[in-house]
Coordinates of C-alpha atoms in Angstrom, one line a residue:
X1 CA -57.8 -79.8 129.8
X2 CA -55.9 -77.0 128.3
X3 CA -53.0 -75.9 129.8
X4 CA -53.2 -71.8 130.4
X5 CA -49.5 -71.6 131.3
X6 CA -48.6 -73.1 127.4
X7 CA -46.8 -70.8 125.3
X8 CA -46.0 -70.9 121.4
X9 CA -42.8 -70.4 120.1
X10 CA -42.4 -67.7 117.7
X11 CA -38.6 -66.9 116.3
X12 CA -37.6 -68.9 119.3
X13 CA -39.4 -66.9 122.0
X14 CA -42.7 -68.5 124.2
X15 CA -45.7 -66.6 123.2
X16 CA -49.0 -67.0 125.0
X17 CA -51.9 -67.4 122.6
X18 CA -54.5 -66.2 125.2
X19 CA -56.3 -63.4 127.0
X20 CA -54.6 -61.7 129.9
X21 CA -57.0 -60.5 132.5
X22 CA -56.9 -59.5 136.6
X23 CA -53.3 -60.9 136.3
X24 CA -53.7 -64.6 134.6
X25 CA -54.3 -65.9 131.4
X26 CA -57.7 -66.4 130.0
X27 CA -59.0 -68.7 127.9
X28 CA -61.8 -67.4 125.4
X29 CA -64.8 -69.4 123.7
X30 CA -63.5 -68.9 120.2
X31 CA -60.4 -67.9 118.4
X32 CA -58.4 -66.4 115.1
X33 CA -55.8 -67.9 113.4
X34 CA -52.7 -65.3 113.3
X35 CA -50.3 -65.4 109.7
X36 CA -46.6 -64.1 109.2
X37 CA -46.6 -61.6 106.5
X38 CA -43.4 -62.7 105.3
X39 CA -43.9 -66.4 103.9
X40 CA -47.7 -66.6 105.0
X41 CA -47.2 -69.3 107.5
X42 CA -49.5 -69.9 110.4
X43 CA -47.9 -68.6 113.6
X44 CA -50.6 -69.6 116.1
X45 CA -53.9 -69.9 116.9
X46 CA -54.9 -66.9 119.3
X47 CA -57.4 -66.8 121.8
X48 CA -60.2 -64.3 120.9
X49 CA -62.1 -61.7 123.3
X50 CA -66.0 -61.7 123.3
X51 CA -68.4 -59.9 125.2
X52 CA -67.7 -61.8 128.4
X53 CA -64.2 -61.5 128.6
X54 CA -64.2 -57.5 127.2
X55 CA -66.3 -57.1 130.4
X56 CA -64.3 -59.0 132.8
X57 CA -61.2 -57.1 131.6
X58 CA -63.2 -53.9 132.6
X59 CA -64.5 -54.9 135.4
X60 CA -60.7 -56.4 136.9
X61 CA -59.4 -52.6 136.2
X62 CA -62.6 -50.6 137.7
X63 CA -61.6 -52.6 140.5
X64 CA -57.6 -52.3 140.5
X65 CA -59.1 -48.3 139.9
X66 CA -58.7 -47.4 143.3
X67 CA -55.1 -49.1 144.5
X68 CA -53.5 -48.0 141.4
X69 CA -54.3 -44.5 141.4
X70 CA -53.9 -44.0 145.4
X71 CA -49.9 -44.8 144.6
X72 CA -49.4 -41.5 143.3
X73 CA -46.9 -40.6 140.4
X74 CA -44.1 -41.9 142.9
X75 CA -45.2 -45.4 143.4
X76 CA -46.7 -45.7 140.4
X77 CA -43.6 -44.8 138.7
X78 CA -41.5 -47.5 140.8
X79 CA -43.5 -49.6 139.0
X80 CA -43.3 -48.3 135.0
X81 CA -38.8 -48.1 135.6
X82 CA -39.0 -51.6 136.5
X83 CA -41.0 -52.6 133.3
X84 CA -39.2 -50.3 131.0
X85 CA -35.9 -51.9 132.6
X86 CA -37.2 -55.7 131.6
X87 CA -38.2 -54.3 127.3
X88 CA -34.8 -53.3 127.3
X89 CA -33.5 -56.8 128.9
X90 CA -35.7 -58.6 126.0
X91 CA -35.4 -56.4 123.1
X92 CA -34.0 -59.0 121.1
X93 CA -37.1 -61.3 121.8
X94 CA -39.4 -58.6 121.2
X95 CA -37.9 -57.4 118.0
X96 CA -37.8 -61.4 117.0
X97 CA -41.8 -62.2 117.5
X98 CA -42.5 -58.1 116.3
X99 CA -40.7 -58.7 112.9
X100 CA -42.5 -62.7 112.1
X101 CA -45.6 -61.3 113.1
X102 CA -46.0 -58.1 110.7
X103 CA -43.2 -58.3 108.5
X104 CA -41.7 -55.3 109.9
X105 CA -37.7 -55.0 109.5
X106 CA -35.8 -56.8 112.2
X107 CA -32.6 -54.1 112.3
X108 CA -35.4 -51.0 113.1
X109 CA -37.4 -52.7 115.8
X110 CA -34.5 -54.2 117.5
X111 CA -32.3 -50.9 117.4
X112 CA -35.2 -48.1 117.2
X113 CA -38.5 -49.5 118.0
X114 CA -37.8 -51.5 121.0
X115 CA -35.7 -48.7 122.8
X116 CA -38.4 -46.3 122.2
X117 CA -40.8 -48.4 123.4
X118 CA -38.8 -48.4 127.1
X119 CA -38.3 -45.1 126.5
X120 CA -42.1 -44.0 126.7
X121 CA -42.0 -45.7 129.7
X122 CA -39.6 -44.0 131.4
X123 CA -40.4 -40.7 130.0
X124 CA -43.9 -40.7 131.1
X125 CA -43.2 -42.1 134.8
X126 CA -40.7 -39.0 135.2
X127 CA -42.9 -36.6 133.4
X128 CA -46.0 -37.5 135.7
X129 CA -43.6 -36.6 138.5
X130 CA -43.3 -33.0 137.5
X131 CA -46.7 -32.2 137.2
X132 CA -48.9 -31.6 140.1
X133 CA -47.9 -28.9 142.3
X134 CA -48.5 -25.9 139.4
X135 CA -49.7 -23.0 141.2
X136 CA -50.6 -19.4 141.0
X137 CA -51.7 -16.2 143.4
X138 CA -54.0 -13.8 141.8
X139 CA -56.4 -11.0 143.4
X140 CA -56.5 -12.8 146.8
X141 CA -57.3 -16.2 145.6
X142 CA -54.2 -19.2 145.2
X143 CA -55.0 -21.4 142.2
X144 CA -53.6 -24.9 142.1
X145 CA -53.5 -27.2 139.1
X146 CA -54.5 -31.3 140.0
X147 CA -53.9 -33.7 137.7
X148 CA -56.4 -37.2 138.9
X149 CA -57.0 -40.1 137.4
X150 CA -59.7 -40.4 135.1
X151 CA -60.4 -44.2 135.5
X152 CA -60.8 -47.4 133.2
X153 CA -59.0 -46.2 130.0
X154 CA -59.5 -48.7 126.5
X155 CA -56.0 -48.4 124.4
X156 CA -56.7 -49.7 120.8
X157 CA -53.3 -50.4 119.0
X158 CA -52.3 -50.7 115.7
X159 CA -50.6 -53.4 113.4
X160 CA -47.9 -51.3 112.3
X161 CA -45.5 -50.9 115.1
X162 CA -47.7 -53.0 117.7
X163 CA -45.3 -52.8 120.3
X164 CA -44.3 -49.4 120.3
X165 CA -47.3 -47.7 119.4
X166 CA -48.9 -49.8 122.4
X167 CA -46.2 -48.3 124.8
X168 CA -46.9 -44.8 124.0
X169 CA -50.1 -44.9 125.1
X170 CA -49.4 -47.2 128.5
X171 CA -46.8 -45.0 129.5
X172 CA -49.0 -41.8 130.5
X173 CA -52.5 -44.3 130.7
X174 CA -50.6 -45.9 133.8
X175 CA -48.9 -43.0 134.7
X176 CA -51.6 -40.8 135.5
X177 CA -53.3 -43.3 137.7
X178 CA -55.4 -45.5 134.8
X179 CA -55.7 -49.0 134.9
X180 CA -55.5 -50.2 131.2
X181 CA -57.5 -52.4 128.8
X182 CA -55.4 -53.2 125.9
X183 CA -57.2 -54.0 122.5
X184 CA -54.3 -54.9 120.5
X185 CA -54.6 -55.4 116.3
X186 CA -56.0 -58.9 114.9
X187 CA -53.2 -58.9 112.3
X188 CA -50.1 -58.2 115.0
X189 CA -51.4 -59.3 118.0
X190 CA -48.4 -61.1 119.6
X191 CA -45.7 -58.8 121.5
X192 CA -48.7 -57.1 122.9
X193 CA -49.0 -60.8 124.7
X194 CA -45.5 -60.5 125.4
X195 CA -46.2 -56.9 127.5
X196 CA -48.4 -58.6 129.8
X197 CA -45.8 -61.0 130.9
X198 CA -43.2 -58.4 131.1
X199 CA -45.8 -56.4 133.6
X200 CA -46.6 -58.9 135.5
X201 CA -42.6 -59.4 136.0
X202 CA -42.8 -56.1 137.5
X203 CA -44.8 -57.0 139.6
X204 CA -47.8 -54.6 138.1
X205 CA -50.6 -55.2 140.6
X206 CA -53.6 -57.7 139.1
X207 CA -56.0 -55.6 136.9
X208 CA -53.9 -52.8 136.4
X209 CA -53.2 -54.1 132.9
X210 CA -55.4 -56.1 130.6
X211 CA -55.0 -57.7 127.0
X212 CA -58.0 -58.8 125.1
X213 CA -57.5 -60.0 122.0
X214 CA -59.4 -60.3 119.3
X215 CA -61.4 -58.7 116.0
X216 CA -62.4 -55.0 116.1
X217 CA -66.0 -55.5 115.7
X218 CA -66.6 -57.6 118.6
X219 CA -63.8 -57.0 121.0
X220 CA -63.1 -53.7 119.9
X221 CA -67.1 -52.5 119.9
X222 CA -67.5 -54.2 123.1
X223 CA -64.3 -52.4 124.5
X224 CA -65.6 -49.0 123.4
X225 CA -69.0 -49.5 124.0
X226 CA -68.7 -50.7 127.9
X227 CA -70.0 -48.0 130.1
X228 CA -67.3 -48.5 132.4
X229 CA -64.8 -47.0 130.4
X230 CA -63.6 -43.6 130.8
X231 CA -61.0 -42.7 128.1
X232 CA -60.1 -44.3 125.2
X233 CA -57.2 -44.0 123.4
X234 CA -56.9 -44.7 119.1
X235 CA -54.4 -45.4 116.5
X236 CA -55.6 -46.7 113.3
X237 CA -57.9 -46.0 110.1
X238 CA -60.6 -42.7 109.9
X239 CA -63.2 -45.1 109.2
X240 CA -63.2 -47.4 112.4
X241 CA -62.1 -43.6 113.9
X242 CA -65.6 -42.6 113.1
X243 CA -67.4 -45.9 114.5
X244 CA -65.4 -45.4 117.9
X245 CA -66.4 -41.8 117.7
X246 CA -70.0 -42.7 117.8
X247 CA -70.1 -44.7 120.4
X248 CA -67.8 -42.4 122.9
X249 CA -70.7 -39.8 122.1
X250 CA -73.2 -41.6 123.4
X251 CA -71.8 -41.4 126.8
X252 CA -69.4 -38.4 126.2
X253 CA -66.4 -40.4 126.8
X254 CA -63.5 -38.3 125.7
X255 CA -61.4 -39.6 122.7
X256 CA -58.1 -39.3 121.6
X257 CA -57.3 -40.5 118.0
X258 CA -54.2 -40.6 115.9
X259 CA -55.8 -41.1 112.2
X260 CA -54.1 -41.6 109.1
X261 CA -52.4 -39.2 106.6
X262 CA -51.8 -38.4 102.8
X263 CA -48.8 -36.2 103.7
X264 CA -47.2 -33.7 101.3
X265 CA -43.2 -34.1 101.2
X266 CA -42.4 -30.3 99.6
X267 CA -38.8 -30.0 98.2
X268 CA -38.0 -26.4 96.9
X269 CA -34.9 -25.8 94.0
X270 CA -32.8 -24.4 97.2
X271 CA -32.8 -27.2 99.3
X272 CA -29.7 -29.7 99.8
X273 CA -30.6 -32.8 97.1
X274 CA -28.6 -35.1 98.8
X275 CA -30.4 -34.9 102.0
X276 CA -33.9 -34.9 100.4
X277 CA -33.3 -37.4 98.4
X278 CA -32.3 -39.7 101.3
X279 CA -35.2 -38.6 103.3
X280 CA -37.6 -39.0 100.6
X281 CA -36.2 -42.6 100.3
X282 CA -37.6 -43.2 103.9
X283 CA -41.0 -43.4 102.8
X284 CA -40.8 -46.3 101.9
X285 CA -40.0 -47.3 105.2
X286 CA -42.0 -50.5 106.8
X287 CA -43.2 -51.2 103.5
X288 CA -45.1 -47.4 103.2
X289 CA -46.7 -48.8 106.0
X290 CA -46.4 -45.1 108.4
X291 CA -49.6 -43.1 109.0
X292 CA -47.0 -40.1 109.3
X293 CA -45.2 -41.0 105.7
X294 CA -44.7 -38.2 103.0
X295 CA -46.8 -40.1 100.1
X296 CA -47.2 -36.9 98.0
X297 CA -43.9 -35.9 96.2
X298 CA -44.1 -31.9 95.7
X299 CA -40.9 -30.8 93.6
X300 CA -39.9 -27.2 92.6
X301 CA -40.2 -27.3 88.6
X302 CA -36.5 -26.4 88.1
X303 CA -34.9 -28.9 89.9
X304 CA -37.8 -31.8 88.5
X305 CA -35.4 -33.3 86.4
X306 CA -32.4 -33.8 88.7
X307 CA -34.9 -35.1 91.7
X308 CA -36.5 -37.5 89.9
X309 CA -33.0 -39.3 88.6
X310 CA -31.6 -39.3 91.8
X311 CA -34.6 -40.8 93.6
X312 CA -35.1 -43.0 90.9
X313 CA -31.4 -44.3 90.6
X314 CA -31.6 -45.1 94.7
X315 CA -35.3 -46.2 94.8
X316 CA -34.4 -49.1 92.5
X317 CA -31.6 -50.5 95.0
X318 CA -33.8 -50.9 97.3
X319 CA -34.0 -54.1 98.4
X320 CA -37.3 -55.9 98.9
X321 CA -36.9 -59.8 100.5
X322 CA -37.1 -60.8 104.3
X323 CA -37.2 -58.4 106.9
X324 CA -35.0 -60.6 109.2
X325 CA -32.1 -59.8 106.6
X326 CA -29.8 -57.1 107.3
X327 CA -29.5 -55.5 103.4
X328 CA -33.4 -55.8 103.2
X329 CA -34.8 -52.4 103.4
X330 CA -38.5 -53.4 102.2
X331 CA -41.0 -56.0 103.7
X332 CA -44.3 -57.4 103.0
X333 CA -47.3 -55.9 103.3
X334 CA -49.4 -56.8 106.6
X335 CA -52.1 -59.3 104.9
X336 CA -53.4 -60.6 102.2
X337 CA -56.6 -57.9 102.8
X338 CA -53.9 -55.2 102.6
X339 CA -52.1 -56.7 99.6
X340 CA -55.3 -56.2 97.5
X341 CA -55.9 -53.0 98.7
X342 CA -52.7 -51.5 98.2
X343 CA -53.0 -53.2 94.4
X344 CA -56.5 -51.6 93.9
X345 CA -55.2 -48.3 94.3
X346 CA -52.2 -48.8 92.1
X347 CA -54.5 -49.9 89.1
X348 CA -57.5 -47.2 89.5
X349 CA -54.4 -45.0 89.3
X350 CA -53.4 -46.9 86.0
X351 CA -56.6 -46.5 84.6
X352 CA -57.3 -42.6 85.7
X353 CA -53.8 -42.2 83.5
X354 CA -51.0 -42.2 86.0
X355 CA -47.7 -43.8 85.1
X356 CA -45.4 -45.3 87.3
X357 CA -42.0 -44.2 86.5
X358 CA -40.6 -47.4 88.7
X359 CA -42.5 -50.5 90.3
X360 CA -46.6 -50.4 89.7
X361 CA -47.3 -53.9 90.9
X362 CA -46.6 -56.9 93.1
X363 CA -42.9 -57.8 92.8
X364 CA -43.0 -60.7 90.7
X365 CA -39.2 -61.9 92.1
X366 CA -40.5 -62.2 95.7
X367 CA -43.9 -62.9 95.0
X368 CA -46.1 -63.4 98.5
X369 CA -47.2 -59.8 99.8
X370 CA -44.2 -58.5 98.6
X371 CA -44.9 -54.9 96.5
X372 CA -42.8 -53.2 94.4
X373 CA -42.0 -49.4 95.7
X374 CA -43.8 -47.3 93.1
X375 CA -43.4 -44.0 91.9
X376 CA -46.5 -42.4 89.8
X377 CA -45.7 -39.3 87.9
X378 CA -48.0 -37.6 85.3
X379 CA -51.2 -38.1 87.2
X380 CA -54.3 -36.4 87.3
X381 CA -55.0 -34.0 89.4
X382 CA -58.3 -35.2 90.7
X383 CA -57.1 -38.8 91.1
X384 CA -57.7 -41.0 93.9
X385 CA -54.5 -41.9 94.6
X386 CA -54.0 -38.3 95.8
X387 CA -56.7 -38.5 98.0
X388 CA -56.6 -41.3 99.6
X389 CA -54.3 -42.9 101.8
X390 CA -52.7 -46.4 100.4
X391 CA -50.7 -47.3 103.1
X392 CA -48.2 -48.8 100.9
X393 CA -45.1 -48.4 99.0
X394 CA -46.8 -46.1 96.5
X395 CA -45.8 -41.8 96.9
X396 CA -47.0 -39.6 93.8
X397 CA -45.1 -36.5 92.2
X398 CA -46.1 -33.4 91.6
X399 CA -44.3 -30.2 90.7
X400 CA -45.1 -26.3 91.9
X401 CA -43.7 -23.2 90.4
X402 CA -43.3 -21.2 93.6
X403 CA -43.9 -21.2 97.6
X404 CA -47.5 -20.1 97.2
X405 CA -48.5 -22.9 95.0
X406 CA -46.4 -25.5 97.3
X407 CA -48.7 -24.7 100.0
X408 CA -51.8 -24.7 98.0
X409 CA -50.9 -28.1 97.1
X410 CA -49.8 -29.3 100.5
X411 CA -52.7 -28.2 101.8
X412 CA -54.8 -29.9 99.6
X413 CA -56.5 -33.0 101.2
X414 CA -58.7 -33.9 103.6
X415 CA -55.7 -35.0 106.4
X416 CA -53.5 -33.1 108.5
X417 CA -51.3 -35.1 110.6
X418 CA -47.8 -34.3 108.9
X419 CA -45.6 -32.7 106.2
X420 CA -42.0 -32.4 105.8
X421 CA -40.7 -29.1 103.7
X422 CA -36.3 -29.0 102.5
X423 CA -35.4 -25.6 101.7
X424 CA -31.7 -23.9 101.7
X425 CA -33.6 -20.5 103.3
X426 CA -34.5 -20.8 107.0
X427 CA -37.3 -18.1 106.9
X428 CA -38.6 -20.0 104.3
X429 CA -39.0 -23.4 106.3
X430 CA -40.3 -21.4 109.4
X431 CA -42.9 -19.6 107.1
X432 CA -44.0 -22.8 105.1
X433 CA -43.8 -24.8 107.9
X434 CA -46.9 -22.2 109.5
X435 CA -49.0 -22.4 106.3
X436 CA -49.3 -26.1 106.1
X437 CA -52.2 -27.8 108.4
X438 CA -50.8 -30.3 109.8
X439 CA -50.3 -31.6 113.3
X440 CA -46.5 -31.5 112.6
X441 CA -44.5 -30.6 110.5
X442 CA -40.7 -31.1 109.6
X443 CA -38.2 -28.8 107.9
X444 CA -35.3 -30.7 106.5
X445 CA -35.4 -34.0 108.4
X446 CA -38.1 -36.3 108.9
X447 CA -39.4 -38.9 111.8
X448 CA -38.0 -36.6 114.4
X449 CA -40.4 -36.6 117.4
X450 CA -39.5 -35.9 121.0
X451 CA -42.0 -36.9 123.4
X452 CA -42.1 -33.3 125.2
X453 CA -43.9 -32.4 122.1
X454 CA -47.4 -32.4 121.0
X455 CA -48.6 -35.3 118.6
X456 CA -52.0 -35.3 116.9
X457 CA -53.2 -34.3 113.3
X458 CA -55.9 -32.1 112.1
X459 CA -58.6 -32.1 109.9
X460 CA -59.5 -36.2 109.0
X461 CA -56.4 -37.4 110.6
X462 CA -57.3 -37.3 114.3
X463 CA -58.8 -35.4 118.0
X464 CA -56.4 -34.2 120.1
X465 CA -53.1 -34.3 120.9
X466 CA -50.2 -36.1 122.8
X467 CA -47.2 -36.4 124.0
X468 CA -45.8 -34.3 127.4
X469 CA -48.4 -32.6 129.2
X470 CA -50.5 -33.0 126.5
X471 CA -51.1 -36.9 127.1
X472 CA -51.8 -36.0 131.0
X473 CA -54.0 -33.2 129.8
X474 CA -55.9 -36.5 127.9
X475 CA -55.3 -39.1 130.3
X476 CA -56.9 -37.3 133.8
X477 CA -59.4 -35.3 135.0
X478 CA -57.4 -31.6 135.0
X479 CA -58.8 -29.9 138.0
X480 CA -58.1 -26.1 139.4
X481 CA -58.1 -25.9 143.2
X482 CA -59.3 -22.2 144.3
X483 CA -59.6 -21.0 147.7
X484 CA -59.0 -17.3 149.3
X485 CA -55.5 -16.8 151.1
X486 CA -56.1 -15.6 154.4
X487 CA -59.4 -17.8 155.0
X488 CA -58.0 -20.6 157.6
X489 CA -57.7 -20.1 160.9
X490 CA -56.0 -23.4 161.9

């Protein structure tokens, strides 16, 4: 019989392999095989979710529901410090398993990723705090704002930061009073096994958190399609976007999604070089693998020349090789799917007459799912590689003659969720920065988000938004409390 306490060792840390549901480890009819990006090794064999165990997962936090949510944000909070406190205790061991099992760089998940991750803990246990209690008095009626639980909440994860993306979403699920059903990504699937452990060290009651792993189209439909489930909660492509979309219409279950991006990265002649040059290096970061990365080059025709030798000049040292190196600065790609993806849109682009002024291929010295960063200039303007998102190491470059074509061109796509704009003239950035749709923008830095803000994009790159109030404003059922001053007796 097998053993549901066995664990795996990935990078030297115990991994369970299987479901975690009502509090214990589950073990499904069939499973998945789950490959390391960087050598394509198998890591494990994981245990995968059907429509039994999606529904017992459902059911276990309908019926945690009602414990979970009478805790308030006090108790429930007691709860989230102590998990937050044990990712920062194993941030070595989640950066180790997060880095074998999609490639990611080591160095930015143990020293960024892993910290944020305890970080959007924290921050939504304090911020859940501060909430209830708004109030008002206005023509002889007191208002008061309640924030309640909205119930059994699904949280589908991506591949590309698993571990942090997951904890941005458990953070104000669990704070507001949600028990959580976890759906984490096929292709990264592992320190989302490691959470579960880490909850139930803090002693997270049974049910209150559930993984079920598995492939989108049976666990994931399952997940969404359950008529238990009250929120979900969306990171990943506008195509499954639009299957999940569907099916939260049929019952009106309110969505939020975080889509992906073809970003415009705008760089006027007054701007410091320097700087935007180094930030335009960064995306490239995680292998071009960041729905928020500036893809689409936009340089101010009098300063084309210098730009494109600069970012050229460093572009080239960057090294590709394995992510658990320190000097490595570019991974592998996710999968072998992805791999051929990425190098379909690099040849279309080939074809439609786009050159690459650097990389353009597979990098024949690595070899694997290894891609070279790639740099197309001269292309069309109605190519596909400037619609579409690649989600890889590919940007484009463009140039504009003033600020009203910059925003013409920024503006021109079918995604929203970001753009970054340098400039030397502050009124410039501020009045830029208003044009572009977008569900944020960045003037002269990049990557800088603070959890008080609003996070979302517009157009085909989400619903919704989150982030402070905003996730709580997603997460519960916002209720107004009215009644006339003056009208009790007792």
């Amino acid at each position: 019989m097998l053993n549901l306490e066995q664990r795996i060792k990935i990078a030297g840390v115990k991994v369970s392999p299987f479901q975690y549901i009502d509090g214990r480890r589950v073990l499904s009819k069939a499973t998945f095989l789950n490959f390391s990006p960087i050598d394509g090794s198998i890591l494990c064999e994981m245990s995968a979710a059907d429509q039994s165990d999606v529904d017992a997962a459902v059911q276990a936090a309908y019926r945690a529901f009602p414990e979970w949510a009478a805790l308030g944000s006090t108790g429930r909070g007691e709860y989230l410090r102590r998990l937050a406190d044990i990712i920062e205790a194993n941030a070595e061991k989640i950066a180790q398993v997060e880095t074998a099992d999609n490639g990611s760089l080591l160095a930015a998940n143990l020293h960024f990723m892993v910290k944020r991750s305890a970080h959007n803990i924290r921050f939504f246990a304090d911020w859940a705090e501060k909430l209830q209690g708004e109030g008002w008095d206005s023509n002889g009626i007191r208002y008061k704002v309640h924030y309640d639980p909205s119930g059994v909440t699904a949280l589908i994860t991506p591949w590309n930061a698993p571990f942090m993306l997951t904890t941005w979403k458990v953070g104000p699920a669990l704070a507001a009073g949600n028990p959580i059903v976890i759906k984490p990504p096929e292709w990264a699937p592992l320190t989302c096994s490691l959470l579960a452990d880490f909850a139930e060290e803090a002693g997270i009651p049974p049910g209150v958190i559930n993984i079920v792993q598995g492939i989108g189209e049976v666990a994931g439909a399952e997940l969404v399609n359950h008529p238990l489930v009250n929120r979900i909660s969306f990171t990943g492509s506008t195509d499954t976007a639009k299957i999940i979309g569907s099916a939260a219409a049929k019952r009106i279950v309110p969505v939020s999604m975080e889509l992906g991006g073809k970003s415009p990265f705008i760089i006027f002649a007054d701007a410091d070089m320097d700087a935007a040059v180094s930030h335009a290096l960064a995306q490239f970061n995680n292998a071009g693998q960041v729905c928020l990365a500036g893809t689409r080059l936009l340089v101010e025709e009098s300063i084309e020349k210098e730009f494109l030798e600069k970012f050229s000049q460093r572009a080239k040292q960057l090294k590709l090789g394995d992510p658990r190196q320190k000097e490595i600065r570019v991974g592998p790609l996710i999968s072998q799917e992805h791999f051929d993806r990425v190098s379909g849109f690099v040849e279309r682009a080939k074809r439609e007459g786009a050159k690459p002024l650097f990389g353009g291929g597979p990098s024949k010295e690595q070899g694997g799912l290894f891609f070279e960063p790639t740099l197309f200039i001269d292309v069309p303007k109605d190519a596909e590689i400037l619609k579409k998102e690649v989600f890889g190491p590919v940007l484009t470059f463009q140039t504009f003659k003033d600020e009203e074509e910059a925003i013409r061109m920024g503006n021109d796509t079918d995604y929203g969720l970001a753009a970054t704009v340098f400039t030397g003239e502050e009124t410039r950035g501020e009045r830029v920065g208003q044009k572009l749709r977008a569900g944020t923008v960045w003037v002269n830095t990049y990557y800088a988000r603070d959890l008080k803000a609003p996070f979302g994009g517009s157009k085909q790159s989400g619903i919704g938004r989150e982030g402070g109030t905003h996730s709580f404003d997603f997460f519960c059922d916002v209720k107004t409390l009215s009644h006339k001053m003056g009208s009790f007796y007792h």
